[in-house]
mmCIF file of C-alpha atoms in Angstrom:
data_model
loop_
_atom_site.group_PDB
_atom_site.id
_atom_site.type_symbol
_atom_site.label_atom_id
_atom_site.label_comp_id
_atom_site.label_asym_id
_atom_site.label_seq_id
_atom_site.Cartn_x
_atom_site.Cartn_y
_atom_site.Cartn_z
ATOM 1 C CA MET A 1 -4.372 25.230 61.979
ATOM 2 C CA LYS A 2 -7.274 22.805 61.102
ATOM 3 C CA LEU A 3 -8.460 25.169 58.464
ATOM 4 C CA ASN A 4 -4.798 25.066 56.961
ATOM 5 C CA LYS A 5 -4.885 21.391 56.687
ATOM 6 C CA ILE A 6 -8.327 21.449 54.858
ATOM 7 C CA LEU A 7 -7.058 23.985 52.237
ATOM 8 C CA LEU A 8 -3.885 22.052 51.707
ATOM 9 C CA ALA A 9 -5.684 18.809 51.136
ATOM 10 C CA GLY A 10 -8.188 20.429 48.714
ATOM 11 C CA ALA A 11 -5.420 22.050 46.603
ATOM 12 C CA MET A 12 -3.586 18.683 46.268
ATOM 13 C CA LEU A 13 -6.996 16.890 45.077
ATOM 14 C CA PHE A 14 -7.503 19.840 42.698
ATOM 15 C CA ALA A 15 -3.993 19.274 41.266
ATOM 16 C CA GLY A 16 -4.640 15.453 40.855
ATOM 17 C CA ALA A 17 -7.896 16.088 39.069
ATOM 18 C CA SER A 18 -6.435 18.566 36.592
ATOM 19 C CA ALA A 19 -3.372 16.652 35.537
ATOM 20 C CA ILE A 20 -4.622 16.326 32.018
ATOM 21 C CA ALA A 21 -2.856 17.737 28.998
ATOM 22 C CA GLN A 22 -3.891 18.280 25.401
ATOM 23 C CA GLU A 23 -1.967 16.814 22.480
ATOM 24 C CA THR A 24 -2.620 17.602 18.827
ATOM 25 C CA ILE A 25 -2.784 14.730 16.440
ATOM 26 C CA THR A 26 -2.130 15.124 12.591
ATOM 27 C CA GLU A 27 -3.986 12.524 10.505
ATOM 28 C CA TYR A 28 -3.679 11.970 6.768
ATOM 29 C CA SER A 29 -6.432 10.624 4.514
ATOM 30 C CA TYR A 30 -5.702 9.456 0.984
ATOM 31 C CA VAL A 31 -7.771 11.095 -1.926
ATOM 32 C CA PRO A 32 -8.337 9.065 -5.222
ATOM 33 C CA ASN A 33 -6.960 11.239 -8.022
ATOM 34 C CA TRP A 34 -6.593 11.518 -11.819
ATOM 35 C CA TYR A 35 -3.563 12.121 -13.442
ATOM 36 C CA LEU A 36 -1.956 13.020 -17.018
ATOM 37 C CA GLN A 37 1.468 11.649 -17.925
ATOM 38 C CA GLY A 38 3.639 12.652 -20.983
ATOM 39 C CA GLN A 39 7.081 10.740 -21.727
ATOM 40 C CA PHE A 40 9.880 10.685 -24.278
ATOM 41 C CA GLY A 41 12.610 8.288 -24.655
ATOM 42 C CA GLY A 42 14.086 5.353 -26.750
ATOM 43 C CA GLN A 43 13.238 1.751 -27.871
ATOM 44 C CA GLU A 44 15.581 -1.095 -28.464
ATOM 45 C CA THR A 45 14.307 -4.034 -30.328
ATOM 46 C CA LEU A 46 15.721 -7.428 -29.547
ATOM 47 C CA GLY A 47 17.616 -8.502 -32.496
ATOM 48 C CA GLU A 48 21.094 -9.770 -34.221
ATOM 49 C CA ASN A 49 22.752 -6.374 -33.325
ATOM 50 C CA LYS A 50 24.625 -5.175 -30.474
ATOM 51 C CA PHE A 51 22.783 -2.979 -27.862
ATOM 52 C CA GLY A 52 22.181 0.406 -29.251
ATOM 53 C CA LYS A 53 22.245 -0.582 -32.885
ATOM 54 C CA LEU A 54 18.530 -0.816 -33.098
ATOM 55 C CA LEU A 55 17.845 2.148 -30.904
ATOM 56 C CA CYS A 56 15.113 4.358 -32.171
ATOM 57 C CA PRO A 57 12.817 7.376 -30.624
ATOM 58 C CA ASN A 58 9.804 6.559 -28.504
ATOM 59 C CA ALA A 59 7.081 8.680 -26.900
ATOM 60 C CA GLN A 60 4.045 7.842 -24.683
ATOM 61 C CA ILE A 61 0.947 9.806 -23.243
ATOM 62 C CA ALA A 62 -1.026 8.273 -20.522
ATOM 63 C CA VAL A 63 -4.244 9.139 -18.652
ATOM 64 C CA GLY A 64 -4.568 7.314 -15.155
ATOM 65 C CA TYR A 65 -6.480 6.938 -11.878
ATOM 66 C CA ASN A 66 -5.393 5.897 -8.490
ATOM 67 C CA PHE A 67 -8.237 4.300 -6.463
ATOM 68 C CA ASN A 68 -6.243 4.237 -3.285
ATOM 69 C CA PRO A 69 -2.633 4.373 -2.224
ATOM 70 C CA TYR A 70 -1.876 0.940 -3.554
ATOM 71 C CA VAL A 71 -3.696 0.123 -6.985
ATOM 72 C CA GLY A 72 -4.333 2.233 -9.946
ATOM 73 C CA ALA A 73 -5.161 1.906 -13.786
ATOM 74 C CA ARG A 74 -4.144 3.888 -16.849
ATOM 75 C CA LEU A 75 -4.760 4.099 -20.560
ATOM 76 C CA ALA A 76 -1.585 4.549 -22.334
ATOM 77 C CA VAL A 77 -0.609 5.297 -26.124
ATOM 78 C CA ASN A 78 2.916 4.367 -26.927
ATOM 79 C CA ALA A 79 4.299 5.211 -30.432
ATOM 80 C CA TRP A 80 6.779 6.117 -32.916
ATOM 81 C CA GLN A 81 9.462 3.739 -34.454
ATOM 82 C CA SER A 82 10.897 0.175 -34.469
ATOM 83 C CA LYS A 83 14.079 -1.227 -36.156
ATOM 84 C CA ALA A 84 15.276 -4.733 -36.976
ATOM 85 C CA SER A 85 18.207 -6.191 -38.799
ATOM 86 C CA ILE A 86 19.700 -9.346 -40.400
ATOM 87 C CA GLY A 87 23.304 -10.333 -40.334
ATOM 88 C CA PHE A 88 23.259 -11.667 -43.874
ATOM 89 C CA ASP A 89 26.450 -11.679 -46.177
ATOM 90 C CA GLY A 90 26.099 -13.407 -49.681
ATOM 91 C CA SER A 91 26.987 -12.758 -53.247
ATOM 92 C CA PHE A 92 26.854 -14.137 -56.691
ATOM 93 C CA SER A 93 28.799 -13.838 -59.714
ATOM 94 C CA GLY A 94 28.082 -14.558 -63.461
ATOM 95 C CA THR A 95 27.665 -13.102 -66.764
ATOM 96 C CA ASP A 96 24.760 -11.320 -68.198
ATOM 97 C CA GLU A 97 23.084 -12.148 -71.765
ATOM 98 C CA ASN A 98 25.945 -10.069 -73.468
ATOM 99 C CA GLY A 99 28.593 -12.277 -71.725
ATOM 100 C CA ALA A 100 29.736 -9.425 -69.465
ATOM 101 C CA PRO A 101 30.671 -10.547 -65.982
ATOM 102 C CA PHE A 102 28.607 -9.113 -63.041
ATOM 103 C CA THR A 103 28.430 -9.632 -59.194
ATOM 104 C CA TYR A 104 25.388 -9.507 -57.012
ATOM 105 C CA ALA A 105 26.123 -9.099 -53.426
ATOM 106 C CA VAL A 106 23.775 -8.607 -50.166
ATOM 107 C CA GLY A 107 25.587 -7.719 -46.964
ATOM 108 C CA PRO A 108 24.093 -6.897 -43.252
ATOM 109 C CA GLN A 109 20.704 -5.178 -43.767
ATOM 110 C CA ARG A 110 18.699 -2.846 -41.376
ATOM 111 C CA TRP A 111 15.293 -1.611 -41.736
ATOM 112 C CA LYS A 112 12.728 0.467 -39.744
ATOM 113 C CA TRP A 113 8.911 1.093 -39.686
ATOM 114 C CA ASN A 114 6.363 2.857 -37.405
ATOM 115 C CA TYR A 115 3.742 1.822 -35.029
ATOM 116 C CA VAL A 116 0.972 3.055 -32.521
ATOM 117 C CA ALA A 117 0.474 0.778 -29.413
ATOM 118 C CA PRO A 118 -2.552 1.713 -27.087
ATOM 119 C CA THR A 119 -2.643 -0.414 -23.836
ATOM 120 C CA VAL A 120 -4.718 -0.747 -20.725
ATOM 121 C CA ASP A 121 -2.411 -0.999 -17.709
ATOM 122 C CA VAL A 122 -2.839 -2.034 -13.979
ATOM 123 C CA THR A 123 -0.427 -0.134 -11.689
ATOM 124 C CA VAL A 124 0.542 -1.255 -8.246
ATOM 125 C CA ASN A 125 2.492 1.026 -5.745
ATOM 126 C CA LEU A 126 5.099 -1.235 -4.217
ATOM 127 C CA THR A 127 6.532 1.544 -2.068
ATOM 128 C CA ASN A 128 3.116 2.057 -0.293
ATOM 129 C CA LEU A 129 2.410 -1.745 -0.355
ATOM 130 C CA ILE A 130 5.709 -2.483 1.487
ATOM 131 C CA GLY A 131 6.475 0.592 3.561
ATOM 132 C CA GLY A 132 2.884 1.962 4.173
ATOM 133 C CA TYR A 133 1.364 5.039 2.889
ATOM 134 C CA ASN A 134 3.393 8.084 3.622
ATOM 135 C CA PRO A 135 2.170 11.453 1.981
ATOM 136 C CA TYR A 136 5.534 13.087 2.283
ATOM 137 C CA ARG A 137 7.517 10.299 0.528
ATOM 138 C CA VAL A 138 9.830 11.664 -2.240
ATOM 139 C CA VAL A 139 10.212 8.405 -4.377
ATOM 140 C CA ASP A 140 7.359 6.019 -5.391
ATOM 141 C CA VAL A 141 8.016 2.869 -7.374
ATOM 142 C CA ASP A 142 5.022 1.413 -9.430
ATOM 143 C CA LEU A 143 4.888 -1.993 -10.910
ATOM 144 C CA ILE A 144 3.034 -1.889 -14.302
ATOM 145 C CA ALA A 145 1.395 -4.692 -16.236
ATOM 146 C CA GLY A 146 -1.115 -4.300 -19.152
ATOM 147 C CA VAL A 147 -2.287 -5.740 -22.554
ATOM 148 C CA GLY A 148 -3.192 -3.987 -25.632
ATOM 149 C CA ALA A 149 -2.500 -3.766 -29.521
ATOM 150 C CA ASN A 150 0.432 -2.882 -31.504
ATOM 151 C CA ILE A 151 -0.644 -1.212 -34.994
ATOM 152 C CA ALA A 152 2.387 -1.292 -37.136
ATOM 153 C CA PHE A 153 2.618 0.513 -40.627
ATOM 154 C CA ASN A 154 5.191 2.010 -43.158
ATOM 155 C CA ASN A 155 7.148 -1.243 -43.644
ATOM 156 C CA LYS A 156 8.435 -0.220 -46.868
ATOM 157 C CA GLU A 157 12.318 -0.699 -45.953
ATOM 158 C CA ALA A 158 11.681 -4.396 -44.880
ATOM 159 C CA ASN A 159 9.923 -5.121 -48.381
ATOM 160 C CA GLU A 160 13.037 -3.604 -50.216
ATOM 161 C CA VAL A 161 15.297 -5.840 -47.968
ATOM 162 C CA ASN A 162 13.031 -8.773 -48.810
ATOM 163 C CA ASP A 163 13.310 -8.077 -52.692
ATOM 164 C CA LYS A 164 17.155 -8.124 -52.532
ATOM 165 C CA LEU A 165 17.239 -11.359 -50.578
ATOM 166 C CA CYS A 166 14.898 -12.928 -52.950
ATOM 167 C CA LYS A 167 16.709 -11.826 -56.067
ATOM 168 C CA LEU A 168 20.021 -13.430 -54.570
ATOM 169 C CA GLY A 169 18.136 -16.430 -53.886
ATOM 170 C CA HIS A 170 17.010 -16.657 -57.464
ATOM 171 C CA TYR A 171 20.561 -16.517 -58.698
ATOM 172 C CA VAL A 172 21.942 -19.019 -56.252
ATOM 173 C CA GLY A 173 18.906 -21.431 -56.471
ATOM 174 C CA GLN A 174 17.678 -20.827 -52.940
ATOM 175 C CA ASP A 175 14.140 -19.702 -52.601
ATOM 176 C CA ASP A 176 14.067 -19.384 -48.975
ATOM 177 C CA LEU A 177 16.606 -16.361 -48.584
ATOM 178 C CA GLY A 178 13.809 -13.755 -48.096
ATOM 179 C CA LEU A 179 12.067 -12.602 -45.009
ATOM 180 C CA ALA A 180 9.725 -15.283 -44.242
ATOM 181 C CA LEU A 181 6.961 -13.233 -42.514
ATOM 182 C CA VAL A 182 7.395 -9.908 -44.345
ATOM 183 C CA TRP A 183 4.322 -7.873 -44.332
ATOM 184 C CA ASP A 184 3.004 -4.740 -45.941
ATOM 185 C CA GLY A 185 0.240 -2.021 -45.223
ATOM 186 C CA THR A 186 -1.095 -2.031 -41.651
ATOM 187 C CA LYS A 187 -0.800 -5.001 -39.318
ATOM 188 C CA THR A 188 -2.276 -5.275 -35.807
ATOM 189 C CA ARG A 189 -0.976 -7.661 -33.315
ATOM 190 C CA PHE A 190 -1.688 -8.400 -29.767
ATOM 191 C CA LEU A 191 0.756 -6.714 -27.141
ATOM 192 C CA GLY A 192 1.535 -7.629 -23.551
ATOM 193 C CA GLN A 193 3.946 -5.391 -21.560
ATOM 194 C CA PHE A 194 5.227 -5.142 -17.918
ATOM 195 C CA GLY A 195 7.696 -2.884 -16.174
ATOM 196 C CA LEU A 196 8.603 -0.482 -13.529
ATOM 197 C CA ASP A 197 7.723 3.318 -13.053
ATOM 198 C CA LEU A 198 9.928 5.504 -10.777
ATOM 199 C CA ASN A 199 8.284 8.810 -9.694
ATOM 200 C CA PHE A 200 10.202 11.617 -8.048
ATOM 201 C CA ASN A 201 7.619 13.850 -6.229
ATOM 202 C CA VAL A 202 8.283 17.377 -6.705
ATOM 203 C CA SER A 203 5.043 18.743 -5.203
ATOM 204 C CA GLN A 204 1.648 17.352 -4.501
ATOM 205 C CA HIS A 205 0.594 17.817 -8.082
ATOM 206 C CA VAL A 206 3.894 17.347 -10.106
ATOM 207 C CA SER A 207 6.160 14.373 -10.170
ATOM 208 C CA LEU A 208 9.087 13.522 -12.566
ATOM 209 C CA GLY A 209 9.303 9.827 -13.833
ATOM 210 C CA LEU A 210 11.367 7.297 -15.234
ATOM 211 C CA GLU A 211 9.734 4.109 -16.930
ATOM 212 C CA PHE A 212 11.213 0.812 -17.982
ATOM 213 C CA MET A 213 8.914 -1.525 -20.126
ATOM 214 C CA ALA A 214 9.303 -4.828 -21.792
ATOM 215 C CA ASN A 215 6.892 -5.559 -24.630
ATOM 216 C CA VAL A 216 6.120 -8.904 -26.173
ATOM 217 C CA LEU A 217 4.391 -9.699 -29.528
ATOM 218 C CA PRO A 218 3.651 -12.794 -31.902
ATOM 219 C CA ASP A 219 6.592 -13.666 -34.131
ATOM 220 C CA GLY A 220 6.710 -11.636 -37.396
ATOM 221 C CA TYR A 221 6.617 -8.042 -35.981
ATOM 222 C CA ASN A 222 10.181 -7.815 -37.403
ATOM 223 C CA SER A 223 9.116 -9.412 -40.621
ATOM 224 C CA LYS A 224 11.515 -12.404 -39.772
ATOM 225 C CA LYS A 225 10.568 -15.955 -38.738
ATOM 226 C CA ALA A 226 12.107 -16.824 -35.527
ATOM 227 C CA TYR A 227 9.725 -19.504 -34.062
ATOM 228 C CA ASN A 228 9.452 -17.589 -31.043
ATOM 229 C CA ALA A 229 7.911 -14.067 -29.645
ATOM 230 C CA ASP A 230 9.212 -10.790 -30.704
ATOM 231 C CA TRP A 231 10.334 -8.175 -27.939
ATOM 232 C CA TYR A 232 11.005 -4.604 -27.874
ATOM 233 C CA PHE A 233 12.047 -2.533 -24.637
ATOM 234 C CA ASN A 234 11.192 1.186 -23.939
ATOM 235 C CA GLY A 235 12.999 3.639 -21.742
ATOM 236 C CA LEU A 236 11.058 6.766 -21.019
ATOM 237 C CA ALA A 237 11.528 9.942 -18.846
ATOM 238 C CA GLY A 238 8.691 12.524 -18.198
ATOM 239 C CA ILE A 239 6.356 14.512 -16.327
ATOM 240 C CA ARG A 240 3.050 13.608 -14.540
ATOM 241 C CA TYR A 241 0.480 16.105 -13.264
ATOM 242 C CA THR A 242 -2.090 15.045 -10.702
ATOM 243 C CA PHE A 243 -5.478 16.850 -10.674
ATOM 244 C CA GLY A 244 -6.733 17.735 -7.218
ATOM 245 C CA PRO A 245 -5.082 16.804 -3.829
ATOM 246 C CA LYS A 246 -3.602 13.422 -3.164
ATOM 247 C CA TYR A 247 -4.449 13.642 0.541
ATOM 248 C CA ASN A 248 -6.316 15.582 3.021
ATOM 249 C CA LYS A 249 -4.512 16.794 6.254
ATOM 250 C CA THR A 250 -6.505 17.058 9.427
ATOM 251 C CA THR A 251 -5.670 17.824 12.985
ATOM 252 C CA ARG A 252 -7.530 16.991 16.275
ATOM 253 C CA THR A 253 -6.858 17.669 19.918
ATOM 254 C CA VAL A 254 -7.146 14.797 22.421
ATOM 255 C CA GLU A 255 -6.876 15.102 26.231
ATOM 256 C CA VAL A 256 -3.962 12.848 27.391
ATOM 257 C CA PRO A 257 -3.687 12.064 31.289
ATOM 258 C CA VAL A 258 -0.289 13.181 32.828
ATOM 259 C CA GLN A 259 1.205 11.109 35.345
ATOM 260 C CA GLN A 260 1.762 13.376 38.380
ATOM 261 C CA PRO A 261 4.545 12.715 41.006
ATOM 262 C CA GLN A 262 3.301 11.402 44.262
ATOM 263 C CA ILE A 263 3.706 14.060 46.956
ATOM 264 C CA ILE A 264 3.798 13.240 50.526
ATOM 265 C CA GLU A 265 3.745 16.052 52.909
ATOM 266 C CA ARG A 266 3.923 15.949 56.660
ATOM 267 C CA ILE A 267 2.566 19.063 58.557
ATOM 268 C CA ILE A 268 4.092 19.510 61.876
ATOM 269 C CA GLU A 269 2.553 21.994 64.554
ATOM 270 C CA LYS A 270 5.276 24.022 66.060
ATOM 271 C CA VAL A 271 4.711 26.737 68.906
ATOM 272 C CA ILE A 272 6.653 29.909 67.941
ATOM 273 C CA GLU A 273 7.530 31.969 70.900
ATOM 274 C CA ALA A 274 8.423 35.175 69.051
ATOM 275 C CA PRO A 275 8.352 36.382 65.581
ATOM 276 C CA ALA A 276 11.753 36.275 63.738
ATOM 277 C CA PRO A 277 13.262 39.316 62.567
ATOM 278 C CA VAL A 278 12.395 40.403 59.104
ATOM 279 C CA THR A 279 15.419 40.467 56.820
ATOM 280 C CA ASN A 280 15.701 40.866 52.927
ATOM 281 C CA VAL A 281 16.411 37.292 51.474
ATOM 282 C CA VAL A 282 16.900 37.146 47.861
ATOM 283 C CA GLU A 283 15.770 33.645 46.496
ATOM 284 C CA GLU A 284 16.773 32.111 43.216
ATOM 285 C CA VAL A 285 13.672 31.642 41.340
ATOM 286 C CA ARG A 286 13.608 28.574 39.050
ATOM 287 C CA PRO A 287 11.829 29.727 35.788
ATOM 288 C CA GLU A 288 8.969 27.734 34.479
ATOM 289 C CA MET A 289 9.636 25.096 31.672
ATOM 290 C CA LEU A 290 8.949 25.913 27.992
ATOM 291 C CA ARG A 291 8.818 23.280 25.164
ATOM 292 C CA ARG A 292 8.481 23.949 21.531
ATOM 293 C CA ASP A 293 8.432 21.152 18.772
ATOM 294 C CA ILE A 294 9.764 22.330 15.495
ATOM 295 C CA PHE A 295 8.775 20.181 12.720
ATOM 296 C CA PHE A 296 10.629 19.615 9.333
ATOM 297 C CA ARG A 297 9.550 18.359 5.868
ATOM 298 C CA ILE A 298 10.793 14.777 4.820
ATOM 299 C CA ASN A 299 14.572 14.683 4.017
ATOM 300 C CA THR A 300 15.110 18.321 4.952
ATOM 301 C CA TYR A 301 16.512 20.264 7.793
ATOM 302 C CA SER A 302 15.613 23.795 6.834
ATOM 303 C CA ILE A 303 13.157 25.693 9.170
ATOM 304 C CA THR A 304 10.039 26.575 7.240
ATOM 305 C CA LYS A 305 8.388 29.829 7.726
ATOM 306 C CA ASP A 306 5.358 28.242 9.390
ATOM 307 C CA GLU A 307 7.676 27.055 12.141
ATOM 308 C CA MET A 308 9.999 29.792 12.819
ATOM 309 C CA TYR A 309 7.664 31.605 15.103
ATOM 310 C CA LYS A 310 8.517 28.644 17.612
ATOM 311 C CA VAL A 311 12.214 29.429 17.375
ATOM 312 C CA ASN A 312 11.214 33.014 18.156
ATOM 313 C CA GLU A 313 9.396 31.804 21.290
ATOM 314 C CA VAL A 314 12.419 29.912 22.437
ATOM 315 C CA ALA A 315 14.570 32.940 22.175
ATOM 316 C CA GLU A 316 12.166 35.174 23.960
ATOM 317 C CA PHE A 317 12.087 32.881 26.798
ATOM 318 C CA LEU A 318 15.698 32.656 27.085
ATOM 319 C CA LYS A 319 15.983 36.304 26.871
ATOM 320 C CA ASN A 320 13.475 36.896 29.821
ATOM 321 C CA HIS A 321 15.131 34.130 31.942
ATOM 322 C CA PRO A 322 18.924 34.809 31.852
ATOM 323 C CA ASN A 323 19.586 31.708 33.947
ATOM 324 C CA ALA A 324 17.679 29.249 31.668
ATOM 325 C CA LYS A 325 19.340 26.938 29.162
ATOM 326 C CA VAL A 326 17.694 25.157 26.216
ATOM 327 C CA VAL A 327 18.347 21.529 25.207
ATOM 328 C CA ILE A 328 17.606 20.857 21.537
ATOM 329 C CA THR A 329 17.031 17.276 20.378
ATOM 330 C CA GLY A 330 16.841 16.295 16.872
ATOM 331 C CA TYR A 331 14.743 13.343 15.585
ATOM 332 C CA ALA A 332 14.067 11.454 12.218
ATOM 333 C CA ASP A 333 11.389 9.390 11.017
ATOM 334 C CA LYS A 334 12.756 5.712 11.353
ATOM 335 C CA GLY A 335 10.041 4.509 8.761
ATOM 336 C CA THR A 336 11.866 6.468 5.978
ATOM 337 C CA GLY A 337 15.352 6.558 4.851
ATOM 338 C CA THR A 338 18.399 4.637 6.021
ATOM 339 C CA LEU A 339 20.149 4.540 9.369
ATOM 340 C CA ALA A 340 22.755 6.727 8.157
ATOM 341 C CA ILE A 341 20.508 9.191 6.645
ATOM 342 C CA ASN A 342 18.449 9.409 9.735
ATOM 343 C CA LEU A 343 21.487 10.043 12.040
ATOM 344 C CA ARG A 344 22.710 12.769 9.834
ATOM 345 C CA LEU A 345 19.174 14.431 9.466
ATOM 346 C CA SER A 346 18.536 14.301 13.164
ATOM 347 C CA LYS A 347 21.858 15.993 13.954
ATOM 348 C CA GLN A 348 21.382 18.707 11.228
ATOM 349 C CA ARG A 349 17.947 19.493 12.568
ATOM 350 C CA ALA A 350 19.034 20.184 15.990
ATOM 351 C CA GLU A 351 22.062 22.144 14.817
ATOM 352 C CA VAL A 352 20.081 24.521 12.291
ATOM 353 C CA VAL A 353 17.705 25.470 15.380
ATOM 354 C CA ALA A 354 20.799 26.060 17.679
ATOM 355 C CA ASN A 355 22.509 28.102 14.875
ATOM 356 C CA THR A 356 19.445 30.198 14.353
ATOM 357 C CA LEU A 357 19.111 31.009 18.106
ATOM 358 C CA LYS A 358 22.820 32.100 18.208
ATOM 359 C CA LYS A 359 23.108 33.992 14.951
ATOM 360 C CA ASN A 360 19.571 35.628 14.674
ATOM 361 C CA TYR A 361 18.860 36.068 18.419
ATOM 362 C CA ASN A 362 22.394 36.301 19.992
ATOM 363 C CA ILE A 363 21.760 33.536 22.342
ATOM 364 C CA ALA A 364 25.059 32.608 24.019
ATOM 365 C CA ALA A 365 26.372 29.149 22.800
ATOM 366 C CA ASP A 366 27.018 27.867 26.568
ATOM 367 C CA ARG A 367 23.128 28.227 27.098
ATOM 368 C CA ILE A 368 22.456 25.747 24.092
ATOM 369 C CA ILE A 369 22.783 22.073 24.423
ATOM 370 C CA VAL A 370 22.487 20.089 21.194
ATOM 371 C CA LYS A 371 21.423 16.409 21.074
ATOM 372 C CA SER A 372 20.540 13.959 18.314
ATOM 373 C CA MET A 373 18.517 10.727 18.513
ATOM 374 C CA GLY A 374 18.383 9.692 14.805
ATOM 375 C CA GLU A 375 15.850 7.002 14.454
ATOM 376 C CA ALA A 376 15.545 6.198 18.105
ATOM 377 C CA GLU A 377 13.347 3.161 18.958
ATOM 378 C CA GLU A 378 11.380 5.398 21.356
ATOM 379 C CA GLN A 379 10.203 8.060 19.041
ATOM 380 C CA PRO A 380 8.260 11.262 20.472
ATOM 381 C CA TYR A 381 5.313 10.851 18.327
ATOM 382 C CA ALA A 382 3.070 7.983 17.271
ATOM 383 C CA ASP A 383 2.617 9.392 13.820
ATOM 384 C CA PRO A 384 5.923 8.755 11.845
ATOM 385 C CA VAL A 385 5.589 12.127 9.969
ATOM 386 C CA ASP A 386 5.610 14.071 13.157
ATOM 387 C CA ASN A 387 9.017 12.489 14.243
ATOM 388 C CA ARG A 388 10.814 14.738 11.598
ATOM 389 C CA VAL A 389 11.444 17.364 14.629
ATOM 390 C CA ALA A 390 13.770 19.129 16.697
ATOM 391 C CA ILE A 391 12.354 19.354 20.346
ATOM 392 C CA CYS A 392 13.305 22.332 22.321
ATOM 393 C CA VAL A 393 13.018 22.272 26.147
ATOM 394 C CA CYS A 394 13.815 25.536 28.149
ATOM 395 C CA GLU A 395 14.272 25.344 31.977
#
């Protein structure tokens, strides 16, 4: 009997010493990257007309570099066309040298010209700056500010308008009816700009974007004298291609101590007078527990091919243990999306696993329990990315 006590104590010590589990941690490191961006849209010049009357085509190409998840720089060339107008309405009536009556009238005028504007910009990723870096984020918002030059040319129409106004001024005796700052040839001016860029990430290399920029220049860009700066606004849509990866993904395994329940056993020595008769007793054997964590991509609830094998393992376990049930609990990353979105996603993730078990593996519905935790305060993983998960526990 003393030997049995020694063996039992040794087994308990061994169990306590081996109560260590292994956990896999996924880490993401940002990779600085180059990108090429092409955009097309429209430009509206600030003027005397209603919005849309001075709208003209606009295009831009840019090369940029992101130094880290927060700050980058780019060289952009914006170009095409600008428009301006004057709400003038005047006329002069008289007789020519032959005594014939005539009327010279000038109504509202509109003119256009071309330009090329290279700029050097600084970009700040507001989404990462406020919400932290997330490699699977769908939308990024960048603040852009820069300086450059506006090289304007082909201002023929403005000069024609100026000639009309000056001619009318000659008739009525007003020499100041023309465009006071009309220019010809090629004119280069300082340019400052600022705005926002919204990027919708399709993949690690491709994103679709919307850009809205305000541009300010010295007075006279539109050939008119206004005693203040001239402005035009660009709205652009386009595509961005990033060269190389944006991030590296690494996994490592760490040992995590598992708290074991304290077991207190009392050994009682008892004298048995005679062996009991042997009977065939069938005892219910409790199956061992199985846990599988099925991970999902951001803002999705479809099971990827890489995770489907885990669903198969859950199904095999349930088939091999007819009395076992599975509890499926869906989660969402509380650092991404709204509360309403995360509640819906967590429920959909749990339900899609349950439906797959029922439809693909014929697991009875009464053996499946579905729960959803939304963006619960106590999330299963320290890394927010890993909390886009449905956890299956079979027992």
